[in-house]
Short mmCIF file of C-alpha atoms in Angstrom, two decimals:
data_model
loop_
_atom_site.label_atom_id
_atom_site.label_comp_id
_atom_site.label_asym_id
_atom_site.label_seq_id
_atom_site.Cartn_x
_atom_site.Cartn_y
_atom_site.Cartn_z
CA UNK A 1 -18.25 -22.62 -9.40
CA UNK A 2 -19.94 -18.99 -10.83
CA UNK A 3 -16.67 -17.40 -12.99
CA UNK A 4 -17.57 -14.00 -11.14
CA UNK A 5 -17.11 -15.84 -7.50
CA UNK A 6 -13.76 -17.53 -8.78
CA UNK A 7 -12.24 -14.08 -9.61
CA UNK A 8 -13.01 -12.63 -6.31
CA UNK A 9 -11.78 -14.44 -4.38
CA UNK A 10 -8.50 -14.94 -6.41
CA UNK A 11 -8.38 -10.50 -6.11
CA UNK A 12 -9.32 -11.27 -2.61
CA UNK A 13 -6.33 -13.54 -1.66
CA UNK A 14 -4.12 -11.52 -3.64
CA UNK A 15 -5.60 -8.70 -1.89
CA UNK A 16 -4.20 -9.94 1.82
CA UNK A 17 -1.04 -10.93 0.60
CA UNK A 18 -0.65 -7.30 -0.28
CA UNK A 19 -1.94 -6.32 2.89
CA UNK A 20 0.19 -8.92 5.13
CA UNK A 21 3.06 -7.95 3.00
CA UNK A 22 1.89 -4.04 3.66
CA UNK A 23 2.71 -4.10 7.56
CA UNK A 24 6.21 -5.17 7.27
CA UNK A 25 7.24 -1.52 6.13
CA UNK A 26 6.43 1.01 3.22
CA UNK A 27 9.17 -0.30 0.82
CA UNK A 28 6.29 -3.37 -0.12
CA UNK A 29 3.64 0.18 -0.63
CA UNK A 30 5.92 1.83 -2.95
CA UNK A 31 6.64 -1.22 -5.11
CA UNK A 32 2.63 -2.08 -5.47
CA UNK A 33 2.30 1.30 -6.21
CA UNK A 34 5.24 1.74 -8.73
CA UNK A 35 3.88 -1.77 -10.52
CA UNK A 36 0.27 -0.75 -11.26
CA UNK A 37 -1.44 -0.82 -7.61
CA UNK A 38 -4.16 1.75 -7.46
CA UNK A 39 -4.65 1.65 -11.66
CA UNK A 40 -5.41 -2.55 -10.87
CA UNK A 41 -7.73 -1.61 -7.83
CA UNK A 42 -9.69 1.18 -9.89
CA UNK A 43 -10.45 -2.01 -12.38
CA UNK A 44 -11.72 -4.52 -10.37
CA UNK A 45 -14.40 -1.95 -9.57
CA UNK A 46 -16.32 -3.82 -12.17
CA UNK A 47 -16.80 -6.71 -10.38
CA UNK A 48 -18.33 -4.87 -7.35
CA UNK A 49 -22.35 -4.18 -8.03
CA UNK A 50 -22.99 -0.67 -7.17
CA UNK A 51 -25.90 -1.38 -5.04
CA UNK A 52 -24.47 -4.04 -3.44
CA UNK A 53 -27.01 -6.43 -4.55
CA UNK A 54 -25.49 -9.36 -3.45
CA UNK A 55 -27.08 -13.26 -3.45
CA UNK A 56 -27.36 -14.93 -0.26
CA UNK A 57 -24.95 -18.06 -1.24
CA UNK A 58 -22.07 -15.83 -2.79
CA UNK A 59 -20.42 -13.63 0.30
CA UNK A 60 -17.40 -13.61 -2.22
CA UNK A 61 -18.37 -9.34 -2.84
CA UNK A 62 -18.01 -8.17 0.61
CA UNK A 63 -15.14 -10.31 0.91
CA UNK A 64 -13.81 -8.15 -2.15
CA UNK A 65 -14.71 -4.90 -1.28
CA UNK A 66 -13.62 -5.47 2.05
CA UNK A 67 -10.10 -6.46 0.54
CA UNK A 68 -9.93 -3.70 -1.32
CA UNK A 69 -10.65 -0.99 1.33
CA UNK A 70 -8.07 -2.17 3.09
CA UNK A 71 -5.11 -2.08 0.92
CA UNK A 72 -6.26 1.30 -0.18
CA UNK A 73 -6.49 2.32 3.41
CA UNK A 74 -3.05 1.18 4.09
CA UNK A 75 -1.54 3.28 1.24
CA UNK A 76 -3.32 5.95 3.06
CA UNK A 77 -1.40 5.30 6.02
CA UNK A 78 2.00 5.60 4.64
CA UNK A 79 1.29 8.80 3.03
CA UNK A 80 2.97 10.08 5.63
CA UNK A 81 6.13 8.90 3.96
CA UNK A 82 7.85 10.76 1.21
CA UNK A 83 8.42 7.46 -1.31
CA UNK A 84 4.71 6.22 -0.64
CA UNK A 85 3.75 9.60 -1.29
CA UNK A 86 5.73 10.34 -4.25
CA UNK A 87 4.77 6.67 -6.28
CA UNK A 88 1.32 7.24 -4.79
CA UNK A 89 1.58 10.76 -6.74
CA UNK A 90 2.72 9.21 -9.93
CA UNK A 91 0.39 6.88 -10.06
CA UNK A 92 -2.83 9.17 -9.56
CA UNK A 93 -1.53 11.19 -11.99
CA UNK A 94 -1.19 8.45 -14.67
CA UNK A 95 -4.94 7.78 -13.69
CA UNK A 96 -5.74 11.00 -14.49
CA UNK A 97 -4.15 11.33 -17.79
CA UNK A 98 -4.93 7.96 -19.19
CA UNK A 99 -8.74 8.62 -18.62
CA UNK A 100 -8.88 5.66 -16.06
CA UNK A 101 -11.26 7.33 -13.14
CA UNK A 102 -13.79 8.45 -16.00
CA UNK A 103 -15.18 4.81 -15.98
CA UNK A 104 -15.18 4.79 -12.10
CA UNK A 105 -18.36 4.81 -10.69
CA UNK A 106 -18.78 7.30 -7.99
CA UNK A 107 -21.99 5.64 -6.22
CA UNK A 108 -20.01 2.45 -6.04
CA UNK A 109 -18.64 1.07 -3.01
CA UNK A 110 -14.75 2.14 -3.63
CA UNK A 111 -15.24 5.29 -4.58
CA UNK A 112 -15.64 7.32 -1.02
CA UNK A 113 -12.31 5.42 0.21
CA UNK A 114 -10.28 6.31 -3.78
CA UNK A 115 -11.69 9.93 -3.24
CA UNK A 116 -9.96 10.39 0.49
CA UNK A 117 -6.61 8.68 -0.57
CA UNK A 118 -6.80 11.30 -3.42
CA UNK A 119 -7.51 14.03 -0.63
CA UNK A 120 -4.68 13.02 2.02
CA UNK A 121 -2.07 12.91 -1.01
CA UNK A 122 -2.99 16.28 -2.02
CA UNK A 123 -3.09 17.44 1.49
CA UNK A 124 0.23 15.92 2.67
CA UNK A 125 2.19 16.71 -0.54
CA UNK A 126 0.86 20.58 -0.20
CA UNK A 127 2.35 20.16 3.66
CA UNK A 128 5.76 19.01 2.24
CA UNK A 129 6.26 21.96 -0.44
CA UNK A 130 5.21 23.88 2.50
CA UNK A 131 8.02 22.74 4.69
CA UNK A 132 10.23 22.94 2.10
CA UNK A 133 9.47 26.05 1.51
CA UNK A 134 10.40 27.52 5.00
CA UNK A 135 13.84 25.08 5.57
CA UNK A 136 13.06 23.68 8.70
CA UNK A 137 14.61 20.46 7.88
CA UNK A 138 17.87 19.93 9.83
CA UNK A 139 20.78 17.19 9.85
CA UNK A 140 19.45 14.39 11.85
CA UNK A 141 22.95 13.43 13.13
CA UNK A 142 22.71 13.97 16.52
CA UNK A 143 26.22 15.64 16.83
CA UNK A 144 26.14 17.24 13.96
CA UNK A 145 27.91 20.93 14.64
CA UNK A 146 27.45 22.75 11.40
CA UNK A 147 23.77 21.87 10.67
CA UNK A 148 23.47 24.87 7.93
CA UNK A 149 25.01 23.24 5.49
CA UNK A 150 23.01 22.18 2.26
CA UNK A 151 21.25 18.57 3.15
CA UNK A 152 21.27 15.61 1.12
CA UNK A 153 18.52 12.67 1.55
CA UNK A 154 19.31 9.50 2.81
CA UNK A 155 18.75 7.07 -0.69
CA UNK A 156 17.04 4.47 1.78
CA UNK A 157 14.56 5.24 3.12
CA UNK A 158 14.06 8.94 2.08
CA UNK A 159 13.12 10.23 5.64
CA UNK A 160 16.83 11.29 7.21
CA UNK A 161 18.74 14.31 5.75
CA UNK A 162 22.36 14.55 6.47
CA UNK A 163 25.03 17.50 6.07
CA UNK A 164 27.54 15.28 4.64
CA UNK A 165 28.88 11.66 4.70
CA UNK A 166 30.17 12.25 7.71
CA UNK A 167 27.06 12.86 9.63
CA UNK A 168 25.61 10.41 8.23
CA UNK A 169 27.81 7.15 8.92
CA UNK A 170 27.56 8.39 12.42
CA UNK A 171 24.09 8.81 12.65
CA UNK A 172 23.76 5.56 11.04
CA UNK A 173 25.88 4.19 14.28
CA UNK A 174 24.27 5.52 17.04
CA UNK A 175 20.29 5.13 15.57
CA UNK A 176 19.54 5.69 11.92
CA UNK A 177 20.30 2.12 10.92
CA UNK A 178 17.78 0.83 12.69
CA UNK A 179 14.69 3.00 12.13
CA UNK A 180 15.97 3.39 7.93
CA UNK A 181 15.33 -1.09 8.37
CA UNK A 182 12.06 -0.92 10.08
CA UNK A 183 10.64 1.91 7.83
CA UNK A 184 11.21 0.50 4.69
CA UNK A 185 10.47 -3.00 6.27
CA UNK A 186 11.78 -6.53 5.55
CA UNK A 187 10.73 -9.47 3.42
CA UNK A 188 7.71 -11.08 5.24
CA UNK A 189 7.51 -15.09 6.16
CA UNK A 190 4.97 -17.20 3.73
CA UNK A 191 3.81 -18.85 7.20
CA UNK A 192 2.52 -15.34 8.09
CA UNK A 193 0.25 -14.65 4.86
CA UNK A 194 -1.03 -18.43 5.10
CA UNK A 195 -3.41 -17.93 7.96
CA UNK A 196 -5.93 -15.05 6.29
CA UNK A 197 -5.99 -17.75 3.14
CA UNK A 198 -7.04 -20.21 4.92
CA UNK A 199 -9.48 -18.20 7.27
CA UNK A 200 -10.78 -16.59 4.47
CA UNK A 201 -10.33 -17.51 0.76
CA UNK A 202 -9.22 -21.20 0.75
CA UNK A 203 -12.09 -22.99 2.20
CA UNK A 204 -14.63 -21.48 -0.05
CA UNK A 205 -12.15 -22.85 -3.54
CA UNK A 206 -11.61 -25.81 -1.49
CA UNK A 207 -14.99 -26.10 -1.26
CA UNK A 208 -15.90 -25.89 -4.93
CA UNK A 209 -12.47 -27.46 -6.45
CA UNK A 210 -11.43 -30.31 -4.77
CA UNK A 211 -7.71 -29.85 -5.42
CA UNK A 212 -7.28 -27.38 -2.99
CA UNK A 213 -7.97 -29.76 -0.44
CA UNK A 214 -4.71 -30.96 -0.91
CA UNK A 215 -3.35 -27.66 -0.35
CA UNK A 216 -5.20 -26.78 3.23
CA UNK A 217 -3.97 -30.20 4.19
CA UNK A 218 -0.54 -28.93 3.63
CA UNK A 219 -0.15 -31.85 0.96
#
């Protein structure tokens, strides 16, 4: 089995893990991102032709680039959230000062899909000093009858503000607890990864190496 073709598809399956895993809630977002995410993506440009040249017998490139445009496009999505954006923030700006985009090729296929996630994290990061800026963020309890007061953020999931601990064990009663759990999301079952393998990365390695037979079988 071609070397290039092996590591693909091992980026690949790694690559739907992440975006199984990515679903479940942003928490999984912000720990790709705090552990290398976007720096990892930017690298495995290289094994992406730019003019997607691509032999007839080795669909293991689109399969690639397809992974990666997605897990990029799901960071995108949780922008909207202030953890995703802040690690998202971070790491951009380590790309930036370490030099890492210099050796990213702008005709390639990533770039377009790098270059908007760039965009929306400017844009929604601008938005947030912006509502900072004018205070409109209230105490999210709803029975909260001094909501004036100087707000602290809920450690969680970063998304509820609360006047004091008060507020905020009742708000976590009557409907905070809930929505704080399904934003930052819950560990994911292996059972639900194992289907994209097998749809898409398994059969080709079981097709070269043997020993994976063993594994589709469940053996």
């Amino acid at each position: 089995m071609n070397c290039n073709i092996w590591v693909r598809d091992s980026v690949s399956g790694c690559c739907q893990v992440l975006a199984e895993a990515f679903h479940d809630g942003y928490s999984w977002v912000v720990e790709a991102l705090d552990h290398h995410l976007s720096e990892s993506i930017l690298k495995c440009q290289s094994l992406l032709d730019s003019d997607a040249a691509v032999r007839e017998d080795d669909d293991a490139e689109p399969i690639l680039h397809m992974s990666l445009m997605e897990v990029l496009n799901s960071v995108n999505f949780y922008l909207i959230y202030r953890p995703v954006l802040r690690s998202a923030r971070r790491s951009i700006r380590h790309i930036f000062e370490t030099g890492l985009e210099d050796d990213f090729d702008q005709n390639g296929l990533l770039w377009d899909v790098w270059d908007r996630l760039k965009e929306v994290a400017g844009l929604r990061w601008e938005a947030r000093e912006d509502l900072a800026a004018q205070e409109v963020t209230k105490c999210m309890n709803p029975e909260c009858a001094t909501p004036e007061r100087a707000l602290r953020q809920c450690s969680s999931c970063s998304n509820a503000y609360f006047c004091d601990p008060v507020c905020q064990r009742i708000a976590w009663r009557l409907e905070h607890k809930k929505s704080c759990h399904e934003r930052r999301g819950m560990a994911f079952p292996w059972d639900e990864t194992k289907p994209v393998l097998t749809t898409h990365i398994w059969p080709r390695q079981a097709h070269h190496r043997p020993g994976y037979q063993l594994l589709l079988r469940g053996g």
